Amino acid sequence: MWVLRHVNPNLPGNPLPPCAFHALTGFWCPGCGMTRALHALIHGDVLLAFHMNPLGMLMLPALPAMLFWSWGWQPRVLQPVMRWLMDPRVWLAVIPAYWLLRNLPWAPFSWMAPPG
C-alpha cells in the first residue's frame, strides 16, 4: 500500500508494470485498472476508483466477508448474500461476462474500461 500511496500509476515512466495481457492484445482483462483504482481509493477518490475497475471496487468489500465466512464467521443476516457470493458458478459467469462487456467499444459498456 505504501507504493500506491507514493507512486502515481497514471504518470508516464512510473516503475509499476503494465498489464501484460493488455500490452499483448490491446484488450482489457478483468483486473485492468485495479492498480490505478487502488491508488485513487487510497487518495480518497472513490468515483475515480470505481471508474477504473467497477467490478474490482464492488468486490473489495465482499472479499473480506468471503474470507471470514470461509473461516466460520457466518452471521445469519449475511446468509442470503453469502450463499450467492460463495458459489463458484456465479464467478464463472460474472468474470467472463465482465471481461467481454468491458471490451465492447460502445455505450453503455465502454464505461467499464479504464481510461487510456
Short mmCIF file of N, CA and C in Angstrom, two decimals:
data_model
loop_
_atom_site.label_atom_id
_atom_site.label_comp_id
_atom_site.label_asym_id
_atom_site.label_seq_id
_atom_site.Cartn_x
_atom_site.Cartn_y
_atom_site.Cartn_z
N MET A 1 0.81 -1.19 0.00
CA MET A 1 0.00 0.00 0.00
C MET A 1 0.86 1.26 0.00
N TRP A 2 2.06 1.16 0.57
CA TRP A 2 2.95 2.31 0.59
C TRP A 2 3.25 2.75 -0.84
N VAL A 3 3.51 1.78 -1.73
CA VAL A 3 3.83 2.10 -3.12
C VAL A 3 2.67 2.85 -3.76
N LEU A 4 1.45 2.36 -3.56
CA LEU A 4 0.29 3.02 -4.17
C LEU A 4 0.04 4.40 -3.58
N ARG A 5 0.48 4.61 -2.37
CA ARG A 5 0.32 5.93 -1.74
C ARG A 5 1.32 6.93 -2.32
N HIS A 6 2.51 6.45 -2.68
CA HIS A 6 3.59 7.36 -3.08
C HIS A 6 3.96 7.31 -4.55
N VAL A 7 3.49 6.33 -5.29
CA VAL A 7 3.80 6.23 -6.73
C VAL A 7 2.49 6.37 -7.50
N ASN A 8 2.44 7.32 -8.41
CA ASN A 8 1.23 7.53 -9.20
C ASN A 8 1.28 6.67 -10.46
N PRO A 9 0.43 5.63 -10.55
CA PRO A 9 0.46 4.75 -11.72
C PRO A 9 -0.07 5.43 -12.99
N ASN A 10 -0.63 6.62 -12.86
CA ASN A 10 -1.16 7.34 -14.03
C ASN A 10 -0.09 8.13 -14.77
N LEU A 11 1.05 8.34 -14.13
CA LEU A 11 2.12 9.13 -14.74
C LEU A 11 3.00 8.26 -15.64
N PRO A 12 3.40 8.78 -16.79
CA PRO A 12 4.30 8.01 -17.64
C PRO A 12 5.65 7.82 -16.96
N GLY A 13 6.25 6.66 -17.20
CA GLY A 13 7.55 6.37 -16.62
C GLY A 13 7.51 5.89 -15.19
N ASN A 14 6.33 5.59 -14.66
CA ASN A 14 6.26 5.08 -13.29
C ASN A 14 6.85 3.67 -13.25
N PRO A 15 7.35 3.23 -12.08
CA PRO A 15 8.01 1.93 -12.01
C PRO A 15 7.07 0.72 -11.96
N LEU A 16 5.77 0.95 -11.93
CA LEU A 16 4.82 -0.16 -11.85
C LEU A 16 4.64 -0.81 -13.22
N PRO A 17 4.61 -2.14 -13.26
CA PRO A 17 4.48 -2.81 -14.56
C PRO A 17 3.07 -2.68 -15.13
N PRO A 18 2.96 -2.56 -16.45
CA PRO A 18 1.63 -2.52 -17.06
C PRO A 18 1.04 -3.93 -17.11
N CYS A 19 -0.22 -4.01 -17.42
CA CYS A 19 -0.88 -5.31 -17.57
C CYS A 19 -0.31 -6.00 -18.81
N ALA A 20 0.24 -7.19 -18.63
CA ALA A 20 0.84 -7.93 -19.75
C ALA A 20 -0.21 -8.32 -20.78
N PHE A 21 -1.41 -8.70 -20.32
CA PHE A 21 -2.47 -9.09 -21.25
C PHE A 21 -2.86 -7.91 -22.14
N HIS A 22 -3.05 -6.75 -21.53
CA HIS A 22 -3.43 -5.56 -22.31
C HIS A 22 -2.30 -5.14 -23.25
N ALA A 23 -1.07 -5.24 -22.78
CA ALA A 23 0.07 -4.86 -23.62
C ALA A 23 0.18 -5.77 -24.85
N LEU A 24 -0.13 -7.06 -24.68
CA LEU A 24 -0.01 -8.02 -25.79
C LEU A 24 -1.20 -8.00 -26.73
N THR A 25 -2.40 -7.79 -26.19
CA THR A 25 -3.62 -7.94 -27.01
C THR A 25 -4.34 -6.63 -27.30
N GLY A 26 -4.17 -5.63 -26.45
CA GLY A 26 -4.94 -4.40 -26.59
C GLY A 26 -6.31 -4.48 -25.96
N PHE A 27 -6.66 -5.63 -25.37
CA PHE A 27 -7.94 -5.80 -24.69
C PHE A 27 -7.74 -5.66 -23.18
N TRP A 28 -8.80 -5.20 -22.51
CA TRP A 28 -8.77 -5.06 -21.05
C TRP A 28 -9.07 -6.40 -20.41
N CYS A 29 -8.26 -6.81 -19.44
CA CYS A 29 -8.56 -8.02 -18.67
C CYS A 29 -9.45 -7.61 -17.49
N PRO A 30 -10.02 -8.56 -16.75
CA PRO A 30 -10.87 -8.19 -15.61
C PRO A 30 -10.14 -7.39 -14.53
N GLY A 31 -8.83 -7.53 -14.46
CA GLY A 31 -8.08 -6.80 -13.44
C GLY A 31 -7.49 -5.49 -13.91
N CYS A 32 -7.60 -5.19 -15.20
CA CYS A 32 -7.03 -3.94 -15.72
C CYS A 32 -7.65 -2.74 -15.01
N GLY A 33 -6.79 -1.85 -14.56
CA GLY A 33 -7.25 -0.65 -13.88
C GLY A 33 -7.25 -0.78 -12.37
N MET A 34 -6.98 -1.98 -11.83
CA MET A 34 -7.03 -2.15 -10.37
C MET A 34 -5.92 -1.39 -9.65
N THR A 35 -4.73 -1.34 -10.23
CA THR A 35 -3.66 -0.57 -9.59
C THR A 35 -4.05 0.89 -9.51
N ARG A 36 -4.56 1.44 -10.61
CA ARG A 36 -4.98 2.84 -10.61
C ARG A 36 -6.20 3.03 -9.73
N ALA A 37 -7.09 2.03 -9.66
CA ALA A 37 -8.26 2.13 -8.79
C ALA A 37 -7.85 2.17 -7.32
N LEU A 38 -6.94 1.30 -6.93
CA LEU A 38 -6.49 1.30 -5.54
C LEU A 38 -5.73 2.58 -5.21
N HIS A 39 -4.97 3.10 -6.16
CA HIS A 39 -4.29 4.39 -5.96
C HIS A 39 -5.32 5.49 -5.71
N ALA A 40 -6.36 5.52 -6.53
CA ALA A 40 -7.41 6.53 -6.36
C ALA A 40 -8.12 6.35 -5.02
N LEU A 41 -8.39 5.11 -4.65
CA LEU A 41 -9.09 4.83 -3.39
C LEU A 41 -8.25 5.26 -2.19
N ILE A 42 -6.97 4.97 -2.23
CA ILE A 42 -6.08 5.38 -1.13
C ILE A 42 -6.04 6.90 -1.00
N HIS A 43 -6.21 7.60 -2.11
CA HIS A 43 -6.22 9.06 -2.09
C HIS A 43 -7.63 9.63 -1.92
N GLY A 44 -8.61 8.77 -1.62
CA GLY A 44 -9.95 9.24 -1.29
C GLY A 44 -10.88 9.50 -2.46
N ASP A 45 -10.49 9.13 -3.67
CA ASP A 45 -11.33 9.38 -4.84
C ASP A 45 -12.08 8.10 -5.22
N VAL A 46 -13.20 7.88 -4.56
CA VAL A 46 -13.98 6.65 -4.74
C VAL A 46 -14.57 6.57 -6.14
N LEU A 47 -15.06 7.69 -6.67
CA LEU A 47 -15.65 7.67 -8.02
C LEU A 47 -14.63 7.33 -9.09
N LEU A 48 -13.44 7.88 -8.99
CA LEU A 48 -12.39 7.54 -9.95
C LEU A 48 -11.99 6.07 -9.81
N ALA A 49 -11.91 5.59 -8.59
CA ALA A 49 -11.59 4.18 -8.36
C ALA A 49 -12.63 3.29 -9.02
N PHE A 50 -13.90 3.64 -8.85
CA PHE A 50 -14.97 2.86 -9.47
C PHE A 50 -14.88 2.93 -10.99
N HIS A 51 -14.52 4.08 -11.52
CA HIS A 51 -14.39 4.24 -12.97
C HIS A 51 -13.25 3.39 -13.53
N MET A 52 -12.18 3.22 -12.76
CA MET A 52 -11.03 2.45 -13.22
C MET A 52 -11.34 0.95 -13.32
N ASN A 53 -12.07 0.41 -12.34
CA ASN A 53 -12.43 -1.00 -12.37
C ASN A 53 -13.69 -1.21 -11.53
N PRO A 54 -14.87 -1.12 -12.15
CA PRO A 54 -16.12 -1.22 -11.40
C PRO A 54 -16.28 -2.55 -10.65
N LEU A 55 -15.99 -3.67 -11.30
CA LEU A 55 -16.16 -4.96 -10.63
C LEU A 55 -15.20 -5.09 -9.46
N GLY A 56 -13.97 -4.65 -9.66
CA GLY A 56 -12.99 -4.72 -8.57
C GLY A 56 -13.42 -3.92 -7.36
N MET A 57 -13.97 -2.75 -7.59
CA MET A 57 -14.42 -1.92 -6.47
C MET A 57 -15.66 -2.51 -5.79
N LEU A 58 -16.52 -3.15 -6.57
CA LEU A 58 -17.67 -3.81 -5.96
C LEU A 58 -17.24 -5.03 -5.14
N MET A 59 -16.17 -5.68 -5.58
CA MET A 59 -15.69 -6.87 -4.88
C MET A 59 -14.86 -6.55 -3.65
N LEU A 60 -14.31 -5.36 -3.58
CA LEU A 60 -13.42 -5.02 -2.47
C LEU A 60 -14.05 -5.27 -1.10
N PRO A 61 -15.27 -4.84 -0.83
CA PRO A 61 -15.85 -5.16 0.48
C PRO A 61 -16.30 -6.61 0.60
N ALA A 62 -16.57 -7.26 -0.53
CA ALA A 62 -17.04 -8.65 -0.48
C ALA A 62 -15.92 -9.63 -0.17
N LEU A 63 -14.71 -9.35 -0.60
CA LEU A 63 -13.61 -10.30 -0.40
C LEU A 63 -13.32 -10.59 1.07
N PRO A 64 -13.20 -9.58 1.94
CA PRO A 64 -13.00 -9.91 3.36
C PRO A 64 -14.19 -10.68 3.95
N ALA A 65 -15.40 -10.32 3.54
CA ALA A 65 -16.58 -11.04 4.03
C ALA A 65 -16.53 -12.50 3.61
N MET A 66 -16.11 -12.76 2.37
CA MET A 66 -16.00 -14.14 1.89
C MET A 66 -14.92 -14.90 2.66
N LEU A 67 -13.82 -14.22 2.97
CA LEU A 67 -12.74 -14.85 3.73
C LEU A 67 -13.21 -15.22 5.13
N PHE A 68 -13.83 -14.27 5.83
CA PHE A 68 -14.33 -14.55 7.18
C PHE A 68 -15.40 -15.63 7.16
N TRP A 69 -16.23 -15.63 6.14
CA TRP A 69 -17.27 -16.64 6.01
C TRP A 69 -16.64 -18.03 5.89
N SER A 70 -15.59 -18.13 5.09
CA SER A 70 -14.93 -19.43 4.91
C SER A 70 -14.21 -19.87 6.18
N TRP A 71 -13.86 -18.92 7.06
CA TRP A 71 -13.23 -19.25 8.33
C TRP A 71 -14.25 -19.61 9.42
N GLY A 72 -15.53 -19.54 9.09
CA GLY A 72 -16.56 -19.95 10.04
C GLY A 72 -17.39 -18.84 10.64
N TRP A 73 -17.03 -17.59 10.41
CA TRP A 73 -17.85 -16.47 10.90
C TRP A 73 -19.00 -16.29 9.93
N GLN A 74 -20.20 -16.74 10.32
CA GLN A 74 -21.33 -16.79 9.41
C GLN A 74 -22.60 -16.22 10.05
N PRO A 75 -22.70 -14.90 10.15
CA PRO A 75 -23.92 -14.29 10.69
C PRO A 75 -25.13 -14.61 9.82
N ARG A 76 -26.24 -14.87 10.47
CA ARG A 76 -27.46 -15.24 9.74
C ARG A 76 -27.90 -14.18 8.75
N VAL A 77 -27.71 -12.91 9.11
CA VAL A 77 -28.19 -11.83 8.26
C VAL A 77 -27.47 -11.83 6.90
N LEU A 78 -26.26 -12.36 6.84
CA LEU A 78 -25.50 -12.39 5.59
C LEU A 78 -25.72 -13.66 4.77
N GLN A 79 -26.43 -14.63 5.31
CA GLN A 79 -26.57 -15.92 4.62
C GLN A 79 -27.09 -15.82 3.20
N PRO A 80 -28.14 -15.05 2.91
CA PRO A 80 -28.61 -15.00 1.51
C PRO A 80 -27.56 -14.44 0.55
N VAL A 81 -26.87 -13.39 0.96
CA VAL A 81 -25.86 -12.78 0.09
C VAL A 81 -24.65 -13.70 -0.04
N MET A 82 -24.21 -14.27 1.07
CA MET A 82 -23.02 -15.11 1.04
C MET A 82 -23.26 -16.42 0.28
N ARG A 83 -24.45 -16.92 0.31
CA ARG A 83 -24.76 -18.12 -0.47
C ARG A 83 -24.49 -17.85 -1.95
N TRP A 84 -24.83 -16.66 -2.39
CA TRP A 84 -24.60 -16.26 -3.78
C TRP A 84 -23.12 -15.98 -4.02
N LEU A 85 -22.49 -15.22 -3.13
CA LEU A 85 -21.08 -14.86 -3.32
C LEU A 85 -20.14 -16.06 -3.26
N MET A 86 -20.47 -17.06 -2.48
CA MET A 86 -19.58 -18.21 -2.31
C MET A 86 -19.79 -19.29 -3.37
N ASP A 87 -20.72 -19.08 -4.27
CA ASP A 87 -20.99 -20.07 -5.32
C ASP A 87 -20.03 -19.85 -6.49
N PRO A 88 -19.13 -20.80 -6.77
CA PRO A 88 -18.17 -20.62 -7.87
C PRO A 88 -18.84 -20.44 -9.23
N ARG A 89 -20.03 -20.99 -9.39
CA ARG A 89 -20.73 -20.84 -10.68
C ARG A 89 -21.06 -19.39 -10.97
N VAL A 90 -21.32 -18.62 -9.93
CA VAL A 90 -21.59 -17.19 -10.11
C VAL A 90 -20.37 -16.51 -10.71
N TRP A 91 -19.20 -16.80 -10.16
CA TRP A 91 -17.97 -16.16 -10.63
C TRP A 91 -17.55 -16.68 -12.00
N LEU A 92 -17.89 -17.94 -12.30
CA LEU A 92 -17.59 -18.48 -13.63
C LEU A 92 -18.46 -17.82 -14.69
N ALA A 93 -19.52 -17.16 -14.30
CA ALA A 93 -20.36 -16.40 -15.23
C ALA A 93 -20.03 -14.90 -15.19
N VAL A 94 -19.87 -14.34 -13.99
CA VAL A 94 -19.69 -12.90 -13.84
C VAL A 94 -18.36 -12.42 -14.43
N ILE A 95 -17.27 -13.10 -14.10
CA ILE A 95 -15.95 -12.61 -14.54
C ILE A 95 -15.79 -12.66 -16.06
N PRO A 96 -16.11 -13.77 -16.74
CA PRO A 96 -16.01 -13.73 -18.21
C PRO A 96 -16.97 -12.73 -18.85
N ALA A 97 -18.18 -12.57 -18.29
CA ALA A 97 -19.12 -11.60 -18.84
C ALA A 97 -18.56 -10.18 -18.69
N TYR A 98 -18.00 -9.88 -17.53
CA TYR A 98 -17.38 -8.57 -17.30
C TYR A 98 -16.21 -8.36 -18.26
N TRP A 99 -15.40 -9.39 -18.44
CA TRP A 99 -14.25 -9.33 -19.34
C TRP A 99 -14.69 -8.99 -20.76
N LEU A 100 -15.73 -9.65 -21.21
CA LEU A 100 -16.24 -9.41 -22.56
C LEU A 100 -16.87 -8.02 -22.67
N LEU A 101 -17.76 -7.69 -21.74
CA LEU A 101 -18.51 -6.44 -21.84
C LEU A 101 -17.62 -5.20 -21.74
N ARG A 102 -16.57 -5.25 -20.92
CA ARG A 102 -15.73 -4.05 -20.78
C ARG A 102 -14.87 -3.79 -22.01
N ASN A 103 -14.83 -4.74 -22.93
CA ASN A 103 -14.08 -4.55 -24.18
C ASN A 103 -14.95 -4.15 -25.35
N LEU A 104 -16.26 -4.05 -25.15
CA LEU A 104 -17.14 -3.58 -26.22
C LEU A 104 -16.99 -2.07 -26.35
N PRO A 105 -16.83 -1.56 -27.57
CA PRO A 105 -16.47 -0.15 -27.74
C PRO A 105 -17.62 0.85 -27.71
N TRP A 106 -18.81 0.44 -27.36
CA TRP A 106 -19.93 1.38 -27.37
C TRP A 106 -20.61 1.43 -26.00
N ALA A 107 -21.33 2.53 -25.80
CA ALA A 107 -22.07 2.72 -24.54
C ALA A 107 -23.22 1.72 -24.49
N PRO A 108 -23.58 1.26 -23.36
CA PRO A 108 -23.14 1.62 -22.01
C PRO A 108 -21.93 0.83 -21.54
N PHE A 109 -21.36 -0.02 -22.38
CA PHE A 109 -20.29 -0.91 -21.93
C PHE A 109 -18.92 -0.23 -21.88
N SER A 110 -18.71 0.78 -22.68
CA SER A 110 -17.39 1.41 -22.74
C SER A 110 -17.00 2.06 -21.41
N TRP A 111 -17.96 2.38 -20.55
CA TRP A 111 -17.62 2.98 -19.25
C TRP A 111 -16.96 1.98 -18.31
N MET A 112 -17.05 0.67 -18.63
CA MET A 112 -16.42 -0.34 -17.77
C MET A 112 -14.91 -0.40 -17.95
N ALA A 113 -14.41 0.12 -19.07
CA ALA A 113 -12.97 0.09 -19.34
C ALA A 113 -12.29 1.28 -18.69
N PRO A 114 -11.09 1.07 -18.16
CA PRO A 114 -10.39 2.23 -17.58
C PRO A 114 -9.97 3.20 -18.68
N PRO A 115 -9.90 4.48 -18.37
CA PRO A 115 -9.47 5.44 -19.40
C PRO A 115 -8.02 5.18 -19.79
N GLY A 116 -7.73 5.41 -21.04
CA GLY A 116 -6.36 5.26 -21.52
C GLY A 116 -6.22 4.02 -22.25
#
